[in-house]
Each structure stands twice: as C-alpha cells, then as structure tokens.
CSV table of C-alpha atoms and ligand atoms in Angstrom, one decimal:
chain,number,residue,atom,x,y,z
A,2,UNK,CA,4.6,-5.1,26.2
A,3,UNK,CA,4.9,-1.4,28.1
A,4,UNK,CA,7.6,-0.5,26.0
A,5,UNK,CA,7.6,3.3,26.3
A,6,UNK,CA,10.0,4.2,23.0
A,7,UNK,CA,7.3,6.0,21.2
A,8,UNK,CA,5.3,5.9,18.3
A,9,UNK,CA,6.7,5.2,14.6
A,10,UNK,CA,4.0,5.8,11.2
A,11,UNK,CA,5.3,5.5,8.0
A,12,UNK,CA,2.8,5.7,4.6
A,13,UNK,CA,3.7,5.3,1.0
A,14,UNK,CA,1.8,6.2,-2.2
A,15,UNK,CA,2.8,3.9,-4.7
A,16,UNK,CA,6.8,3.7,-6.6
A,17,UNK,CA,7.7,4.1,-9.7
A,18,UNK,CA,9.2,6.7,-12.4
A,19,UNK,CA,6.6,9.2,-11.1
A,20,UNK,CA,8.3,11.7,-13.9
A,21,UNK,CA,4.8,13.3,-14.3
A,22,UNK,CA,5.5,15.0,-11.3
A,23,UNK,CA,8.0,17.4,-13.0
A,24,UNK,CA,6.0,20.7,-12.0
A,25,UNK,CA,6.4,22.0,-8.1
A,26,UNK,CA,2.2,22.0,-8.0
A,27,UNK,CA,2.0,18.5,-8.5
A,28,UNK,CA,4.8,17.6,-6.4
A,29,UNK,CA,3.6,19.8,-3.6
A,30,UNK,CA,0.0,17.9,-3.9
A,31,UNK,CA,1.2,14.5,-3.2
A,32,UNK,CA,3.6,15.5,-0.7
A,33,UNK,CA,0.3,17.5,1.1
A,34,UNK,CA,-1.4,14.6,0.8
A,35,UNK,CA,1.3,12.2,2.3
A,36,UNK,CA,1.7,14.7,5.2
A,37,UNK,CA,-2.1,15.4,5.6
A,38,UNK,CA,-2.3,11.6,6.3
A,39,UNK,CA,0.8,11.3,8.5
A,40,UNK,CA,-0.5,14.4,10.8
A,41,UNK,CA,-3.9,12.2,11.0
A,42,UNK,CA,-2.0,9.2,12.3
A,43,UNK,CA,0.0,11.3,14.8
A,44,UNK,CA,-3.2,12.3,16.1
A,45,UNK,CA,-4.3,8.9,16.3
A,46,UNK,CA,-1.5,8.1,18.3
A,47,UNK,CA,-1.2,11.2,20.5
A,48,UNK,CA,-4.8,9.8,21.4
A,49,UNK,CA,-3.8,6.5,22.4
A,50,UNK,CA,-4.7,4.8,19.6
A,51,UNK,CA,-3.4,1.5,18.5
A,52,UNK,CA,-0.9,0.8,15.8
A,53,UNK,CA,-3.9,-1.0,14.1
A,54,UNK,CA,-6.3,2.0,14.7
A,55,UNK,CA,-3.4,4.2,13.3
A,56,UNK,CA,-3.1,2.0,10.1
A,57,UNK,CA,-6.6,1.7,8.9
A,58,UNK,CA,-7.3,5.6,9.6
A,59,UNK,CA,-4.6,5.9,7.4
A,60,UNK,CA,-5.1,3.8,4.8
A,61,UNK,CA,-9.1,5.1,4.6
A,62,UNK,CA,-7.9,8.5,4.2
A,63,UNK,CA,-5.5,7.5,1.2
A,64,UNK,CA,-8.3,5.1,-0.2
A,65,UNK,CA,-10.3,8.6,-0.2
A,66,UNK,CA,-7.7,10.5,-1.9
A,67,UNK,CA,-7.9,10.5,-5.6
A,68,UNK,CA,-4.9,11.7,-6.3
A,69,UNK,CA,-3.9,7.2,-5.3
A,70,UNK,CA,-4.0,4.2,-6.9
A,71,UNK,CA,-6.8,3.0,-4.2
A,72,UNK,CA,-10.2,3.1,-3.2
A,73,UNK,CA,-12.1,5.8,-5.3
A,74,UNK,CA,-9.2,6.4,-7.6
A,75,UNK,CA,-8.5,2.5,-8.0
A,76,UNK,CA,-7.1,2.3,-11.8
A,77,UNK,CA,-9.1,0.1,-14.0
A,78,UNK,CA,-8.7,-3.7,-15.4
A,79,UNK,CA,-9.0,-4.8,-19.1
A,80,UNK,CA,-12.6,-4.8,-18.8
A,81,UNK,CA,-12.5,-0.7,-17.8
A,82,UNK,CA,-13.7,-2.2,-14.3
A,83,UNK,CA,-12.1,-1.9,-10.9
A,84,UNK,CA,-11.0,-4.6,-8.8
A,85,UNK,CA,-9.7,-3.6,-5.3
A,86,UNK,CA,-7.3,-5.6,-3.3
A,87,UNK,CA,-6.3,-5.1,0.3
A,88,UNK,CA,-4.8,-6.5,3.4
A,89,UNK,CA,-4.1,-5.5,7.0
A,90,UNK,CA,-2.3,-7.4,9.6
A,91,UNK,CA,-1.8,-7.0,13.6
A,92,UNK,CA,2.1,-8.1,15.0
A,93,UNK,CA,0.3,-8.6,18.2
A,94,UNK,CA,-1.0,-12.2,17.0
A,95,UNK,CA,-0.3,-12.5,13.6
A,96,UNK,CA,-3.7,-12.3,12.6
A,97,UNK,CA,-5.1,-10.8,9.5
A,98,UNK,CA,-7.8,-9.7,7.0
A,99,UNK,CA,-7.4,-9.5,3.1
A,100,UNK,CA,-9.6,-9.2,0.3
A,101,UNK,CA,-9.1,-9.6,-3.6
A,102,UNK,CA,-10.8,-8.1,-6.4
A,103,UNK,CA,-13.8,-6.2,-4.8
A,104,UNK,CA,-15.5,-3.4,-6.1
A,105,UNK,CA,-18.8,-1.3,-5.1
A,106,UNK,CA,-16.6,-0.2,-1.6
A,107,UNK,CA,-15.2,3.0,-0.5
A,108,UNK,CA,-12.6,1.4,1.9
A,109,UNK,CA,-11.3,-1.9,1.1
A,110,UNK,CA,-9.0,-1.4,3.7
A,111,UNK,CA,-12.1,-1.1,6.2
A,112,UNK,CA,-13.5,-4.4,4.8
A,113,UNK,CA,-10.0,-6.5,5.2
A,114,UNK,CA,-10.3,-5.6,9.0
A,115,UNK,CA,-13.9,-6.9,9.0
A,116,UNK,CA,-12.6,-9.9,7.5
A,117,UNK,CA,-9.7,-10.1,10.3
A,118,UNK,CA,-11.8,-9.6,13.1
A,119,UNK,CA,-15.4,-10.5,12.2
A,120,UNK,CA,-14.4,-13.8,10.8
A,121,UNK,CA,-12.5,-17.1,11.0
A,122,UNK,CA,-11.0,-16.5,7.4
A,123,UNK,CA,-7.9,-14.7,6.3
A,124,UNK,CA,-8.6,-13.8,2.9
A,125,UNK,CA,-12.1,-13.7,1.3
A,126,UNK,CA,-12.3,-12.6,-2.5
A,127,UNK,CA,-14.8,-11.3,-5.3
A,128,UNK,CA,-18.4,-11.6,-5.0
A,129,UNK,CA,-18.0,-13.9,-1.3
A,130,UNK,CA,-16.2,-10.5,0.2
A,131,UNK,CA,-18.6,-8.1,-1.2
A,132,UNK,CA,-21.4,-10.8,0.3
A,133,UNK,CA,-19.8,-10.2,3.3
A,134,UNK,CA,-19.1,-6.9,3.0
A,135,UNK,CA,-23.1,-6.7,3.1
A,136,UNK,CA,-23.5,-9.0,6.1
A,137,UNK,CA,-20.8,-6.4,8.0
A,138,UNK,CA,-23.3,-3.4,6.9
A,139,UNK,CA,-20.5,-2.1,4.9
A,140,UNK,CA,-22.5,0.5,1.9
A,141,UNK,CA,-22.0,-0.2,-1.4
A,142,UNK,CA,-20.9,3.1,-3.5
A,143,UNK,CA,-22.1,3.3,-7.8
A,144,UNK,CA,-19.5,2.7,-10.1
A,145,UNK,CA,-18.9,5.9,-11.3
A,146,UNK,CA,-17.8,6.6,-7.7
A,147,UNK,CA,-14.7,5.5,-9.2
A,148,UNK,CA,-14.4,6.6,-13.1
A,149,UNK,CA,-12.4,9.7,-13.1
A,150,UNK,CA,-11.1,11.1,-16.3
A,151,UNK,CA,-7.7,10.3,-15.6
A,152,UNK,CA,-8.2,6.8,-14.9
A,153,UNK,CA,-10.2,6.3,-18.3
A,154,UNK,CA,-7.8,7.8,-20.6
A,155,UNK,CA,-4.8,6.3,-18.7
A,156,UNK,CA,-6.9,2.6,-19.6
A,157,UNK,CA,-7.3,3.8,-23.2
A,158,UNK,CA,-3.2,4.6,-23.2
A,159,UNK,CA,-2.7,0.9,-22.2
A,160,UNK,CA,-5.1,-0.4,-24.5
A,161,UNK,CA,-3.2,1.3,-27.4
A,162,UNK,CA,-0.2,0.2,-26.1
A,163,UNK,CA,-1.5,-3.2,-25.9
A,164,UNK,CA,0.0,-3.4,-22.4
A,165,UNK,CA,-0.7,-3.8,-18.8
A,166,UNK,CA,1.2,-1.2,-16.6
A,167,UNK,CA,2.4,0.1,-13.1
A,168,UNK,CA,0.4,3.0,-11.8
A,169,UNK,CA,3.7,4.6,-11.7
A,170,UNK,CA,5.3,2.9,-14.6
A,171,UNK,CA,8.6,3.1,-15.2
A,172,UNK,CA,9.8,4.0,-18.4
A,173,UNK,CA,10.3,7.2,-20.3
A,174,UNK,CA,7.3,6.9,-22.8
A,175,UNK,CA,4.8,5.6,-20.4
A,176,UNK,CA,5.9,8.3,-17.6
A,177,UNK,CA,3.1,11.0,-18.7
A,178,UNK,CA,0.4,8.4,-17.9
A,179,UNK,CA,1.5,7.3,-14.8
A,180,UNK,CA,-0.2,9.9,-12.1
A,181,UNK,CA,-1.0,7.7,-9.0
A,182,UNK,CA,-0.2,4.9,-6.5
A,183,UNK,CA,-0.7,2.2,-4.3
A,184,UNK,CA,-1.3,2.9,-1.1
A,185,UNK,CA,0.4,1.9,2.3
A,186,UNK,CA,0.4,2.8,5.7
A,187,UNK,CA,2.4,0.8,9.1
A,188,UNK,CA,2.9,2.0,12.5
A,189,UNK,CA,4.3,1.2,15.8
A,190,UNK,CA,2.4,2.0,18.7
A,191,UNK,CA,4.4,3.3,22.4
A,192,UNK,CA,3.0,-0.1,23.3
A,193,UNK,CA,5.6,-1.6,21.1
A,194,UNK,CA,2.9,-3.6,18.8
A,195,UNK,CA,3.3,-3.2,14.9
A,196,UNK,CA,1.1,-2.8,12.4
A,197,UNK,CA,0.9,-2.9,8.2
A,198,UNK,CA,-1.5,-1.9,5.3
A,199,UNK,CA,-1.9,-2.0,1.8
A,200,UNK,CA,-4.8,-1.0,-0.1
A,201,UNK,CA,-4.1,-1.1,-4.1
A,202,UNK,CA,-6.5,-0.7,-7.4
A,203,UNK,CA,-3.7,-3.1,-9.2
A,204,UNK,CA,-2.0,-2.6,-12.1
A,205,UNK,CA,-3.6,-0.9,-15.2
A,206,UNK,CA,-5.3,-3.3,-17.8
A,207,UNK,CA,-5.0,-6.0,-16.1
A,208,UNK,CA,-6.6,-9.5,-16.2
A,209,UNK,CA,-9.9,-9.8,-15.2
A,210,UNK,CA,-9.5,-11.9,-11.7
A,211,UNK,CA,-6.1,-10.9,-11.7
A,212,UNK,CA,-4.7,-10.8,-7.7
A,213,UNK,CA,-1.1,-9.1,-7.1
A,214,UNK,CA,0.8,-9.1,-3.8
A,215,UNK,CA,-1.3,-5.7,-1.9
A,216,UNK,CA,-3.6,-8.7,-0.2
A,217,UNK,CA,-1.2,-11.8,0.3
A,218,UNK,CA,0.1,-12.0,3.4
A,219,UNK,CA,3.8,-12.2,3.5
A,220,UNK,CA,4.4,-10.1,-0.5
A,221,UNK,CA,2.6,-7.0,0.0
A,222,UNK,CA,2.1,-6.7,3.7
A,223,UNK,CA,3.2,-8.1,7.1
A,224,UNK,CA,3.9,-7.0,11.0
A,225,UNK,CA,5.1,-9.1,13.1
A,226,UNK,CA,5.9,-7.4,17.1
A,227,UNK,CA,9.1,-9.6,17.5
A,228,UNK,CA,10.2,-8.3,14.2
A,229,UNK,CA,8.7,-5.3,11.8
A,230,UNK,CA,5.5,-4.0,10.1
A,231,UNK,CA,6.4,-4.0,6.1
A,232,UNK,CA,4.0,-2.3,3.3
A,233,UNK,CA,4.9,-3.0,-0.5
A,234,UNK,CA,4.3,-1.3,-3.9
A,235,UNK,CA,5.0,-2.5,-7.3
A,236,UNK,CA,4.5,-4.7,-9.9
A,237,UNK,CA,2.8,-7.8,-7.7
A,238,UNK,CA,4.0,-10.4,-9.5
A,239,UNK,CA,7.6,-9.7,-8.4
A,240,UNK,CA,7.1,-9.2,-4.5
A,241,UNK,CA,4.7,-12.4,-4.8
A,242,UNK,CA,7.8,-14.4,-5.8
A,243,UNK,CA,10.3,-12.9,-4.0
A,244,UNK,CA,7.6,-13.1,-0.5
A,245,UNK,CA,9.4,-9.7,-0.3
A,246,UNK,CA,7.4,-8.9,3.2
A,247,UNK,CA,8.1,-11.8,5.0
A,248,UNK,CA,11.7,-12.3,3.7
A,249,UNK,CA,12.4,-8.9,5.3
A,250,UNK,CA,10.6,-10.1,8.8
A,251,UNK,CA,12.7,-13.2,8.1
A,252,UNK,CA,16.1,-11.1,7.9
A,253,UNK,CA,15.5,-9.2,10.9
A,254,UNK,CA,14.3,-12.9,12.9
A,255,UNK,CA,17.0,-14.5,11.8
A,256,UNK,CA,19.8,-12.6,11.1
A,257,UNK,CA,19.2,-9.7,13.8
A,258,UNK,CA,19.4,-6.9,11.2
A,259,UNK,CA,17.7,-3.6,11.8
A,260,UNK,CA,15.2,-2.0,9.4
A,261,UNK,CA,17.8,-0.5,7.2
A,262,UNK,CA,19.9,-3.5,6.8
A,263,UNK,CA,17.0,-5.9,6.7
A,264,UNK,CA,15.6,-3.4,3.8
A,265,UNK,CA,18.4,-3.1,1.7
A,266,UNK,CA,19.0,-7.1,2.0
A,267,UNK,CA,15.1,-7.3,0.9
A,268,UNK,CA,15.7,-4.6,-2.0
A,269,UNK,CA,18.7,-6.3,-3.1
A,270,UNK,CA,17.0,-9.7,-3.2
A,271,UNK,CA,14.2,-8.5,-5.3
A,272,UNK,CA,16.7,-6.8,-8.0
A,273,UNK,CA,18.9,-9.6,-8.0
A,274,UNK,CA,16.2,-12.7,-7.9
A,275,UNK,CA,13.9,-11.2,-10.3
A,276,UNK,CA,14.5,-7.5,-11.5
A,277,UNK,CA,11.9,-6.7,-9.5
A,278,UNK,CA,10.2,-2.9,-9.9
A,279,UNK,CA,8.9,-1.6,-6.5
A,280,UNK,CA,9.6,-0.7,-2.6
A,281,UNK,CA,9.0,-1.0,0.5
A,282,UNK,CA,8.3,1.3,3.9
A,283,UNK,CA,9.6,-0.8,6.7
A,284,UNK,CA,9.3,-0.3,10.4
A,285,UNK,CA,11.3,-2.4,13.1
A,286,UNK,CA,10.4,-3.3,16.7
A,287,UNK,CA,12.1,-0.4,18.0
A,288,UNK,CA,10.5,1.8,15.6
A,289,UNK,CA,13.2,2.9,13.5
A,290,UNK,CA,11.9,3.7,10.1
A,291,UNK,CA,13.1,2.7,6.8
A,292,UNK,CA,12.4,2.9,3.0
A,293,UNK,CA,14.4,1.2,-0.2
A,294,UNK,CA,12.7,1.1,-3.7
A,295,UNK,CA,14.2,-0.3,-6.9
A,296,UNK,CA,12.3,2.2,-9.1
A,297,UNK,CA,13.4,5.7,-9.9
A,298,UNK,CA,11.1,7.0,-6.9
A,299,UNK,CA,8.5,6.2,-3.9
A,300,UNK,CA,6.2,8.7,-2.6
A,301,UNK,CA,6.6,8.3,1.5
A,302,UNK,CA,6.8,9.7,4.6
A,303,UNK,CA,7.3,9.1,7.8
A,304,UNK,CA,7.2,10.1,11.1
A,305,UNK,CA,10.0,7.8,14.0
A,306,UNK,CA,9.9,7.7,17.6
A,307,UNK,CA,7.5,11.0,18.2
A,308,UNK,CA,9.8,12.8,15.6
A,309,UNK,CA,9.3,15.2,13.1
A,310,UNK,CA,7.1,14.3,9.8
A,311,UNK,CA,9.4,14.0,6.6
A,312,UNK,CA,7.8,13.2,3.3
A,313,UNK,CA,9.3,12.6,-0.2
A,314,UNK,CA,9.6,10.7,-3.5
B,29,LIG,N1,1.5,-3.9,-6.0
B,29,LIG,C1,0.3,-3.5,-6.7
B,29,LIG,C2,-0.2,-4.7,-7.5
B,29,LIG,O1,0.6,-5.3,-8.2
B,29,LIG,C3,0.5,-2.3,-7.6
B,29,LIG,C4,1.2,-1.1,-7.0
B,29,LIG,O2,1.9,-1.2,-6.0
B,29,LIG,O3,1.1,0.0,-7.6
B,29,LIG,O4,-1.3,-4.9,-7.6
C-alpha cells in the first residue's frame, strides 16, 4: 500500500464502573500500565514492525500484567477455573486466529496467531487448541500461575451473590470487586495495514464452556485495511448480538463514516438494540483514533499518526 501517514496504536483494559479506582495510586497504576504498553508498541513501530507484530507485543505484555482481566490474571469460571479466550486478525487479508476456553498458557493471544498462521482453521477451542498449542511448542504454565488473591475472593463475592459479573462491573455494590479488565490492543502500521486484538479471562463465575465475543470474529475483534481495526470489552453476550465489530467496519464500508462517526453509530446501536454494557477502541484506515463506551468508564490509550501517547478511563 506505501501509504506513508504514520503509525496509529490504541489498547484498552477492559470498561466498566471501574469505581475501585477511587485513590490516585491505583489510578496511576493502570494508567502506567496502559502507557508502559503503548511506549512498547511505539517501539515496535519505530522499528518497522507490522501492525500485527505491534498487536500481539501488545496484547502479550497486557496478558502478563496482573493488574488485567487476561492471561495470568484471567478471572475465574463457576468451577474457580480459568478459561481464556482470544482472537487476532490481519486487515491485510482478512485472515485470523482465535481460541476459546484454554487454560495452562501464558499468552493466549500468542496461541490465536499460531492458529492464524500455522493452520487452515480460524478458531480452535478447549482441549483441541491446547493439543495444538503442544504441537506449536507453546509451554504450558501450573495453575496457580493464575490464582491470585484477588481473583479468588472476587469468585467467592459472586458466588455469594449468586451472580456472574463484568470484570469491571457496573453497579454501585459490586464496584469494590471489580479491579481488572479485558484486554485489547489495534494498530495501523505507516504501511497503511490494520490490525486488532483481544485477549479476555471472561466474565466472573461464568459457565463452564461458556465463549463471549473476545474470540469471534466480527463481536470482539476485527481489521479490515479498506476499513478499521476494532477491539471490544464487555459483557460478550451483548457485542455477540449486536456483531458490534463488524457493524462498525460495516458503517465506515458502507456509509463512509470515519472512526468517530462510525463509533458513536456502533455505541448507539448497542444501547439502543440491547442495552448493551461495554466499548470499543477503534482505528480507521487513515489512522485516526477513536473510543466510545456505554459504561461509566474504559481504561485506554492511544497513540495517532506518530503523535503523543494519551491514556485514560
Ligand atoms: N468481553 C469479555 C467477555 O464477555 C469480558 C470483558 O470484556 O471484560 O468475555
């Protein structure tokens, strides 16, 4: 493509009423985080890295990060076990690599691109990914590689609520237990090829088997070059629905919009179709950067055409 208008990363942390994060520390520690990641994607870039390359560094780092709803700090299902889902897709082609309900990996972000580029499947889920997450080499990590305090008692909170819940849940009472998020990370390259990522530990307490939108293509993650690179958080069941990813592609395909227009049109079609709780980080082809969430807040940040790194709920 040659296009020469720069680089564009965005990332996101997961939405909700985030009102733990009352105290500066806190705050300051997820915005760190956020910014840590951005600053590794810049370098990517600077590097001349792909979008893709940009996306999965991202994403692992955040998988790493305890302080997210991902990888080692994945929340836990009914069964006080975590299931991991997570997708990544290149605009170039269209092709992509997701994975539902895994456990026993680091970075199921990492395991999504195997699936992407070391096979002739899109999605591969439970026991068959971790079978292939063997054949790829990928090492398996012990289960209490992923039991942190937090996550435990946060379980036991929805147990005695008898409930299943956002990370970042939205109402008043639950707000004290809600202390993490989904993860997501899209980028365009100064090649002009998108991008998107999602990496999520689910909702807490839920199902066994349960899949939300983080690894369908088209609700919790798409790129597309002719149109954007989209990354979703939320409750699942909502942006599967609504196809909240694609819709926005669809927007900008089809109606022309830019990724503020085409985001608040998304946004407004998940509150009005079906109340939906979430956001999105959205990137267009021209790498303007965009963000809309129906919950009180998001934790993002971004960084648009080579500019300076913002971050915030
Ligand atoms: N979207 C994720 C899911 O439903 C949860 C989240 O974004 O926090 O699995």
């Amino acid at each position: 493509m040659n296009d020469t208008g720069g680089y564009s990363l965005m990332v996101h942390g997961g939405a909700g009423a985030l009102d733990n994060v009352k105290d500066e520390k806190t705050a300051l520690r997820y915005l760190e985080s956020v910014r840590r990641v951005l600053e590794h994607g810049r370098d990517v870039m600077e590097l001349g890295g792909s979008a893709l390359q940009a996306v999965e560094a991202c994403a692992s780092l955040l998988e790493d990060d305890p302080a997210f709803n991902a990888g080692c700090g994945s929340v836990l299902n009914e069964s006080g076990k975590v299931e991991m889902d997570a997708a990544i897709m290149d605009g170039r082609d269209l092709s992509a690599g997701s994975v539902a309900a895994v456990d026993n990996i680091a970075n199921p972000i990492q395991l999504a691109r195997f699936v992407m580029t070391e096979s002739e499947h899109v999605m591969l889920i439970s026991e068959g990914a971790m079978r292939f997450a063997d054949h790829c080499g990928m090492e398996r990590v012990p289960e209490d590689y992923f039991y942190t305090p937090d996550r435990v008692e946060q379980l036991r909170q929805a147990r005695l609520k008898r409930k299943i819940m956002l990370d970042h849940d939205d109402t008043e009472e639950d707000a004290e237990d809600q202390k993490y998020g989904t993860i997501g990370a899209i980028a365009r390259d100064t090649e002009g090829n998108l991008a998107a990522a999602t990496s999520t530990g689910g909702i807490v307490n839920k199902r066994m088997g349960r899949v939300g939108d983080s690894p369908i293509i088209g609700a919790g993650v798409y790129a597309d070059n002719e149109t954007c690179a989209v990354s979703a958080t939320g409750f699942g069941e909502d942006f599967m629905r609504c196809v909240l990813s694609k819709t926005i592609s669809d927007l900008m395909y089809m109606k022309g919009m830019d990724a503020k227009r085409a985001t608040e049109a998304g946004i407004e079609y998940l509150a009005r179709k079906v109340k939906g709780r979430g956001g999105v980080i959205v990137i267009d082809k021209h790498g303007n950067c965009s963000s809309g969430f129906t919950t009180k807040k998001m934790i993002h940040g971004w960084i648009e055409k080579n500019g300076e790194t913002f971050c915030r709920f």
